[in-house]
Amino acid sequence: MTLHTLSELIDEGVRGRYVLIRCDLNVPLDGSRVTDDGRIRASLPGVKALADAGAKVLLTAHLGRPKGAPEAKYSLAPAVARLAELAPELNATLAADTTGPSAQSAAAALADGSVLVLENVRFDARETSKVDADRAAFAAELAALTGDNGAYVDDAFGAVHRKHASVFDIAKLLPSYQGDLVRTELEVLRKLTTDTERPYVVVLGGSKVSDKLAVIENLLGKADTILVGGGMLFTFLAAQGHKVGASLLEVDQIPVVKDYLARAAAVGTTFVLPTDIVVAAGFAADAAHETVPADAIESSSFGANGLGLDIGTVSGAAFAAAIAEAKTVFWNGPMGVFEFAAFAEGTRAVAGALRDASANGGFTVVGGGDSAAAVRTLGFADSDFGHISTGGGASLEFLEGKELPGLSALER
């Protein structure tokens, strides 16, 4: 795969040229407040490099899942406000639309070295359309904003697994380049798939095992150990014949998980499941809770109504010990409901173990999404880990061996 780089574009000369850069500003919000600005910070180097080189930077991104029309709660305004706080020198402004009159007039007036953020691309239904012609038409409108000598840079790794207009179709219309963020993500993920230094430990959590099936399939025989936590662990426990109370359970996936457990040893992969679980009376921050053995969840005071919301301290220590022996660690998905302090300790134990592994020379990757939000919420620094991915879904699909449309579109 040959992908031209941002540095190549800058060396070609961008002063006075429009450059449309696809970034990832899909950040979590509390009202209008950005609660985790990691993706904004990760986008800044590429935007700054273009602005410093004198480009007229058109920044495009999405936030949330609007239904193809403007919705105030999904406006990029909070993300742009945070971007302006982090880098006031960029003079970043937000257009009131994506390719309409506001975007057109603001783009026409844009000065060299300044940044115009186009409003949420998903406010236009054509961005995510399954109809090729619809996406192509929207991409043409985006390209038209760049004039006769524009260029396109994809620096949104979190979106490269989507066949969307601002990710896939636009690359056919303009000279296209990979941003440094995308390049770094690919370098990291290749270390997880090619000549990986072993022992290789993978930590998988999150709510649903169905979200991780393909990556588990691809990791069998590649990872030495797979540690399973989060809501998905209860389907594994059920596959072993244990009752899980009212915990999250995907009954239809039990046969698949049984198959994985049966095949793992033969290909050299060991699954490690929690031995103790924090069980609660309900899904609430102040819910009564207690720790019970993983094979006796319904023995808690809450009986069959008990809800598993975290791995226990013994399991957290066991997971940390396994991580300490690893040379390479990939983690995707929290161990419990980390947003509630009472159910955050399992996630904290894993994060601390990755931090220590990094300090001892191990290569550690936090796989984006909820995992990235968790480590920051729990007070860990980005520098505590080898790499924090900006693309949870894209990372998983890469590890599944899938072709990522946003990357294939950049080949030329």
mmCIF file of C-alpha atoms in Angstrom, residues 8-217:
data_model
loop_
_atom_site.group_PDB
_atom_site.id
_atom_site.type_symbol
_atom_site.label_atom_id
_atom_site.label_comp_id
_atom_site.label_asym_id
_atom_site.label_seq_id
_atom_site.Cartn_x
_atom_site.Cartn_y
_atom_site.Cartn_z
ATOM 1 C CA GLU A 8 5.187 15.328 0.887
ATOM 2 C CA LEU A 9 2.260 17.684 0.390
ATOM 3 C CA ILE A 10 3.902 20.434 2.403
ATOM 4 C CA ASP A 11 7.159 19.957 0.504
ATOM 5 C CA GLU A 12 5.212 20.370 -2.753
ATOM 6 C CA GLY A 13 4.026 23.742 -1.468
ATOM 7 C CA VAL A 14 0.682 24.668 0.042
ATOM 8 C CA ARG A 15 0.937 28.388 0.607
ATOM 9 C CA GLY A 16 -2.209 30.006 -0.707
ATOM 10 C CA ARG A 17 -3.734 26.612 -1.567
ATOM 11 C CA TYR A 18 -6.868 25.201 -0.041
ATOM 12 C CA VAL A 19 -6.328 21.925 1.799
ATOM 13 C CA LEU A 20 -9.339 19.986 3.002
ATOM 14 C CA ILE A 21 -8.324 17.934 6.033
ATOM 15 C CA ARG A 22 -10.629 15.285 7.487
ATOM 16 C CA CYS A 23 -10.108 15.240 11.247
ATOM 17 C CA ASP A 24 -11.732 13.382 14.103
ATOM 18 C CA LEU A 25 -13.569 15.802 16.382
ATOM 19 C CA ASN A 26 -16.114 13.226 17.525
ATOM 20 C CA VAL A 27 -15.608 13.989 21.197
ATOM 21 C CA PRO A 28 -17.820 13.210 24.208
ATOM 22 C CA LEU A 29 -19.868 16.143 25.491
ATOM 23 C CA ASP A 30 -21.634 17.098 28.686
ATOM 24 C CA GLY A 31 -24.029 19.634 27.253
ATOM 25 C CA SER A 32 -21.697 22.037 25.488
ATOM 26 C CA ARG A 33 -18.602 20.997 27.449
ATOM 27 C CA VAL A 34 -16.035 18.651 25.929
ATOM 28 C CA THR A 35 -15.309 15.997 28.549
ATOM 29 C CA ASP A 36 -12.382 14.346 26.724
ATOM 30 C CA ASP A 37 -10.421 16.474 24.254
ATOM 31 C CA GLY A 38 -7.975 13.724 23.291
ATOM 32 C CA ARG A 39 -9.100 13.559 19.680
ATOM 33 C CA ILE A 40 -8.914 17.339 19.312
ATOM 34 C CA ARG A 41 -5.375 17.368 20.697
ATOM 35 C CA ALA A 42 -4.422 14.522 18.387
ATOM 36 C CA SER A 43 -5.750 16.457 15.372
ATOM 37 C CA LEU A 44 -3.883 19.658 16.128
ATOM 38 C CA PRO A 45 -0.388 18.774 14.830
ATOM 39 C CA GLY A 46 -1.629 18.098 11.303
ATOM 40 C CA VAL A 47 -3.810 21.212 11.218
ATOM 41 C CA LYS A 48 -0.982 23.351 12.610
ATOM 42 C CA ALA A 49 1.524 21.973 10.113
ATOM 43 C CA LEU A 50 -0.699 23.004 7.205
ATOM 44 C CA ALA A 51 -1.515 26.414 8.672
ATOM 45 C CA ASP A 52 2.144 27.095 9.446
ATOM 46 C CA ALA A 53 2.985 26.268 5.843
ATOM 47 C CA GLY A 54 0.486 28.898 4.669
ATOM 48 C CA ALA A 55 -2.391 26.689 3.550
ATOM 49 C CA LYS A 56 -6.002 27.778 3.660
ATOM 50 C CA VAL A 57 -7.214 24.951 5.851
ATOM 51 C CA LEU A 58 -10.746 23.602 5.533
ATOM 52 C CA LEU A 59 -11.365 21.207 8.385
ATOM 53 C CA THR A 60 -14.173 18.698 8.088
ATOM 54 C CA ALA A 61 -15.410 16.282 10.750
ATOM 55 C CA HIS A 62 -18.467 14.649 12.292
ATOM 56 C CA LEU A 63 -19.860 14.472 15.800
ATOM 57 C CA GLY A 64 -22.391 11.925 17.011
ATOM 58 C CA ARG A 65 -25.024 10.362 14.827
ATOM 59 C CA PRO A 66 -27.432 12.991 13.535
ATOM 60 C CA LYS A 67 -30.020 11.690 11.110
ATOM 61 C CA GLY A 68 -28.835 13.490 7.988
ATOM 62 C CA ALA A 69 -30.074 16.946 9.013
ATOM 63 C CA PRO A 70 -28.838 19.702 11.341
ATOM 64 C CA GLU A 71 -29.364 19.059 15.056
ATOM 65 C CA ALA A 72 -28.078 21.622 17.554
ATOM 66 C CA LYS A 73 -26.845 18.991 20.001
ATOM 67 C CA TYR A 74 -24.526 17.586 17.355
ATOM 68 C CA SER A 75 -23.010 20.891 16.250
ATOM 69 C CA LEU A 76 -19.233 21.014 16.127
ATOM 70 C CA ALA A 77 -19.353 24.335 18.004
ATOM 71 C CA PRO A 78 -18.136 22.921 21.359
ATOM 72 C CA ALA A 79 -15.283 21.065 19.664
ATOM 73 C CA VAL A 80 -14.264 24.166 17.713
ATOM 74 C CA ALA A 81 -14.393 26.264 20.885
ATOM 75 C CA ARG A 82 -12.035 23.800 22.575
ATOM 76 C CA LEU A 83 -9.779 23.755 19.512
ATOM 77 C CA ALA A 84 -9.614 27.549 19.659
ATOM 78 C CA GLU A 85 -8.652 27.390 23.343
ATOM 79 C CA LEU A 86 -5.872 24.905 22.650
ATOM 80 C CA ALA A 87 -4.532 26.704 19.551
ATOM 81 C CA PRO A 88 -5.733 30.333 19.385
ATOM 82 C CA GLU A 89 -3.063 31.084 16.789
ATOM 83 C CA LEU A 90 -5.056 29.098 14.207
ATOM 84 C CA ASN A 91 -7.889 31.656 14.187
ATOM 85 C CA ALA A 92 -10.290 28.757 13.713
ATOM 86 C CA THR A 93 -13.890 29.637 12.908
ATOM 87 C CA LEU A 94 -16.965 27.502 12.285
ATOM 88 C CA ALA A 95 -19.166 27.751 9.206
ATOM 89 C CA ALA A 96 -22.896 27.615 9.826
ATOM 90 C CA ASP A 97 -23.290 24.822 7.261
ATOM 91 C CA THR A 98 -21.158 22.234 5.515
ATOM 92 C CA THR A 99 -21.118 23.127 1.821
ATOM 93 C CA GLY A 100 -23.833 25.793 1.696
ATOM 94 C CA PRO A 101 -23.725 29.607 1.501
ATOM 95 C CA SER A 102 -21.975 30.063 4.851
ATOM 96 C CA ALA A 103 -19.223 27.580 4.016
ATOM 97 C CA GLN A 104 -18.798 29.004 0.532
ATOM 98 C CA SER A 105 -18.498 32.640 1.601
ATOM 99 C CA ALA A 106 -16.266 31.862 4.588
ATOM 100 C CA ALA A 107 -13.997 29.688 2.467
ATOM 101 C CA ALA A 108 -13.701 32.380 -0.181
ATOM 102 C CA ALA A 109 -12.610 34.882 2.484
ATOM 103 C CA LEU A 110 -10.182 32.556 4.252
ATOM 104 C CA ALA A 111 -6.688 33.943 4.703
ATOM 105 C CA ASP A 112 -3.484 31.977 4.232
ATOM 106 C CA GLY A 113 -2.604 30.128 7.410
ATOM 107 C CA SER A 114 -6.131 30.245 8.824
ATOM 108 C CA VAL A 115 -8.622 27.493 9.564
ATOM 109 C CA LEU A 116 -12.297 27.177 8.690
ATOM 110 C CA VAL A 117 -14.179 24.282 10.237
ATOM 111 C CA LEU A 118 -17.139 23.122 8.184
ATOM 112 C CA GLU A 119 -20.201 22.144 10.203
ATOM 113 C CA ASN A 120 -20.860 18.470 10.958
ATOM 114 C CA VAL A 121 -20.667 16.513 7.692
ATOM 115 C CA ARG A 122 -23.372 14.167 8.944
ATOM 116 C CA PHE A 123 -25.846 17.038 8.847
ATOM 117 C CA ASP A 124 -26.023 16.070 5.162
ATOM 118 C CA ALA A 125 -27.588 12.663 4.579
ATOM 119 C CA ARG A 126 -25.390 12.122 1.543
ATOM 120 C CA GLU A 127 -22.291 11.789 3.758
ATOM 121 C CA THR A 128 -23.283 8.319 4.907
ATOM 122 C CA SER A 129 -25.535 7.318 2.006
ATOM 123 C CA LYS A 130 -25.352 3.772 0.660
ATOM 124 C CA VAL A 131 -25.954 5.226 -2.805
ATOM 125 C CA ASP A 132 -22.622 5.892 -4.491
ATOM 126 C CA ALA A 133 -23.963 8.755 -6.604
ATOM 127 C CA ASP A 134 -25.291 10.590 -3.549
ATOM 128 C CA ARG A 135 -21.973 10.401 -1.740
ATOM 129 C CA ALA A 136 -20.108 11.410 -4.886
ATOM 130 C CA ALA A 137 -22.294 14.496 -5.285
ATOM 131 C CA PHE A 138 -21.644 15.589 -1.708
ATOM 132 C CA ALA A 139 -17.922 14.939 -2.100
ATOM 133 C CA ALA A 140 -17.947 17.118 -5.235
ATOM 134 C CA GLU A 141 -19.424 19.981 -3.220
ATOM 135 C CA LEU A 142 -16.694 19.596 -0.616
ATOM 136 C CA ALA A 143 -14.028 19.506 -3.304
ATOM 137 C CA ALA A 144 -15.469 22.615 -4.957
ATOM 138 C CA LEU A 145 -14.631 24.610 -1.814
ATOM 139 C CA THR A 146 -10.946 24.025 -2.516
ATOM 140 C CA GLY A 147 -10.913 25.777 -5.885
ATOM 141 C CA ASP A 148 -8.695 24.710 -8.776
ATOM 142 C CA ASN A 149 -5.592 23.620 -6.869
ATOM 143 C CA GLY A 150 -6.848 21.972 -3.735
ATOM 144 C CA ALA A 151 -5.677 18.883 -1.893
ATOM 145 C CA TYR A 152 -7.136 16.431 0.590
ATOM 146 C CA VAL A 153 -5.583 15.025 3.764
ATOM 147 C CA ASP A 154 -7.177 12.219 5.762
ATOM 148 C CA ASP A 155 -6.076 12.532 9.376
ATOM 149 C CA ALA A 156 -9.167 10.940 10.950
ATOM 150 C CA PHE A 157 -8.136 7.392 11.722
ATOM 151 C CA GLY A 158 -11.331 6.954 13.719
ATOM 152 C CA ALA A 159 -13.318 7.191 10.477
ATOM 153 C CA VAL A 160 -11.165 5.300 7.963
ATOM 154 C CA HIS A 161 -13.313 2.182 8.315
ATOM 155 C CA ARG A 162 -16.316 4.110 6.946
ATOM 156 C CA LYS A 163 -17.177 4.382 3.262
ATOM 157 C CA HIS A 164 -18.384 7.957 3.650
ATOM 158 C CA ALA A 165 -18.194 10.927 1.304
ATOM 159 C CA SER A 166 -15.682 12.929 3.366
ATOM 160 C CA VAL A 167 -13.498 9.859 3.896
ATOM 161 C CA PHE A 168 -13.746 7.737 0.755
ATOM 162 C CA ASP A 169 -15.291 9.598 -2.189
ATOM 163 C CA ILE A 170 -13.434 12.875 -1.698
ATOM 164 C CA ALA A 171 -10.107 11.097 -2.159
ATOM 165 C CA LYS A 172 -11.053 10.339 -5.774
ATOM 166 C CA LEU A 173 -11.535 14.021 -6.565
ATOM 167 C CA LEU A 174 -8.436 15.685 -5.105
ATOM 168 C CA PRO A 175 -4.754 14.835 -4.757
ATOM 169 C CA SER A 176 -4.872 12.852 -1.519
ATOM 170 C CA TYR A 177 -2.491 12.271 1.381
ATOM 171 C CA GLN A 178 -2.452 10.493 4.714
ATOM 172 C CA GLY A 179 -2.024 12.684 7.753
ATOM 173 C CA ASP A 180 0.640 12.007 10.361
ATOM 174 C CA LEU A 181 -1.955 10.777 12.840
ATOM 175 C CA VAL A 182 -3.158 8.126 10.395
ATOM 176 C CA ARG A 183 0.441 7.197 9.567
ATOM 177 C CA THR A 184 1.297 6.761 13.256
ATOM 178 C CA GLU A 185 -1.819 4.671 13.900
ATOM 179 C CA LEU A 186 -0.915 2.337 11.046
ATOM 180 C CA GLU A 187 2.657 1.960 12.281
ATOM 181 C CA VAL A 188 1.382 1.036 15.735
ATOM 182 C CA LEU A 189 -1.222 -1.425 14.477
ATOM 183 C CA ARG A 190 1.301 -3.148 12.239
ATOM 184 C CA LYS A 191 3.358 -3.829 15.353
ATOM 185 C CA LEU A 192 0.313 -5.670 16.694
ATOM 186 C CA THR A 193 -0.065 -7.814 13.586
ATOM 187 C CA THR A 194 3.416 -8.321 12.118
ATOM 188 C CA ASP A 195 6.488 -9.608 13.978
ATOM 189 C CA THR A 196 4.807 -8.795 17.279
ATOM 190 C CA GLU A 197 7.137 -9.013 20.254
ATOM 191 C CA ARG A 198 5.934 -11.721 22.624
ATOM 192 C CA PRO A 199 4.453 -12.511 25.061
ATOM 193 C CA TYR A 200 1.507 -10.720 23.469
ATOM 194 C CA VAL A 201 -1.424 -10.024 25.796
ATOM 195 C CA VAL A 202 -4.766 -8.665 24.598
ATOM 196 C CA VAL A 203 -7.284 -7.210 27.040
ATOM 197 C CA LEU A 204 -10.854 -7.082 25.770
ATOM 198 C CA GLY A 205 -13.776 -5.473 27.553
ATOM 199 C CA GLY A 206 -16.777 -3.357 26.715
ATOM 200 C CA SER A 207 -20.401 -4.301 26.745
ATOM 201 C CA LYS A 208 -21.006 -6.809 23.940
ATOM 202 C CA VAL A 209 -19.036 -9.835 22.863
ATOM 203 C CA SER A 210 -20.693 -9.553 19.433
ATOM 204 C CA ASP A 211 -18.684 -6.371 18.849
ATOM 205 C CA LYS A 212 -15.452 -8.303 19.338
ATOM 206 C CA LEU A 213 -16.162 -11.628 17.604
ATOM 207 C CA ALA A 214 -14.180 -10.956 14.451
ATOM 208 C CA VAL A 215 -11.157 -9.598 16.290
ATOM 209 C CA ILE A 216 -11.165 -12.571 18.678
ATOM 210 C CA GLU A 217 -11.293 -14.910 15.674
#
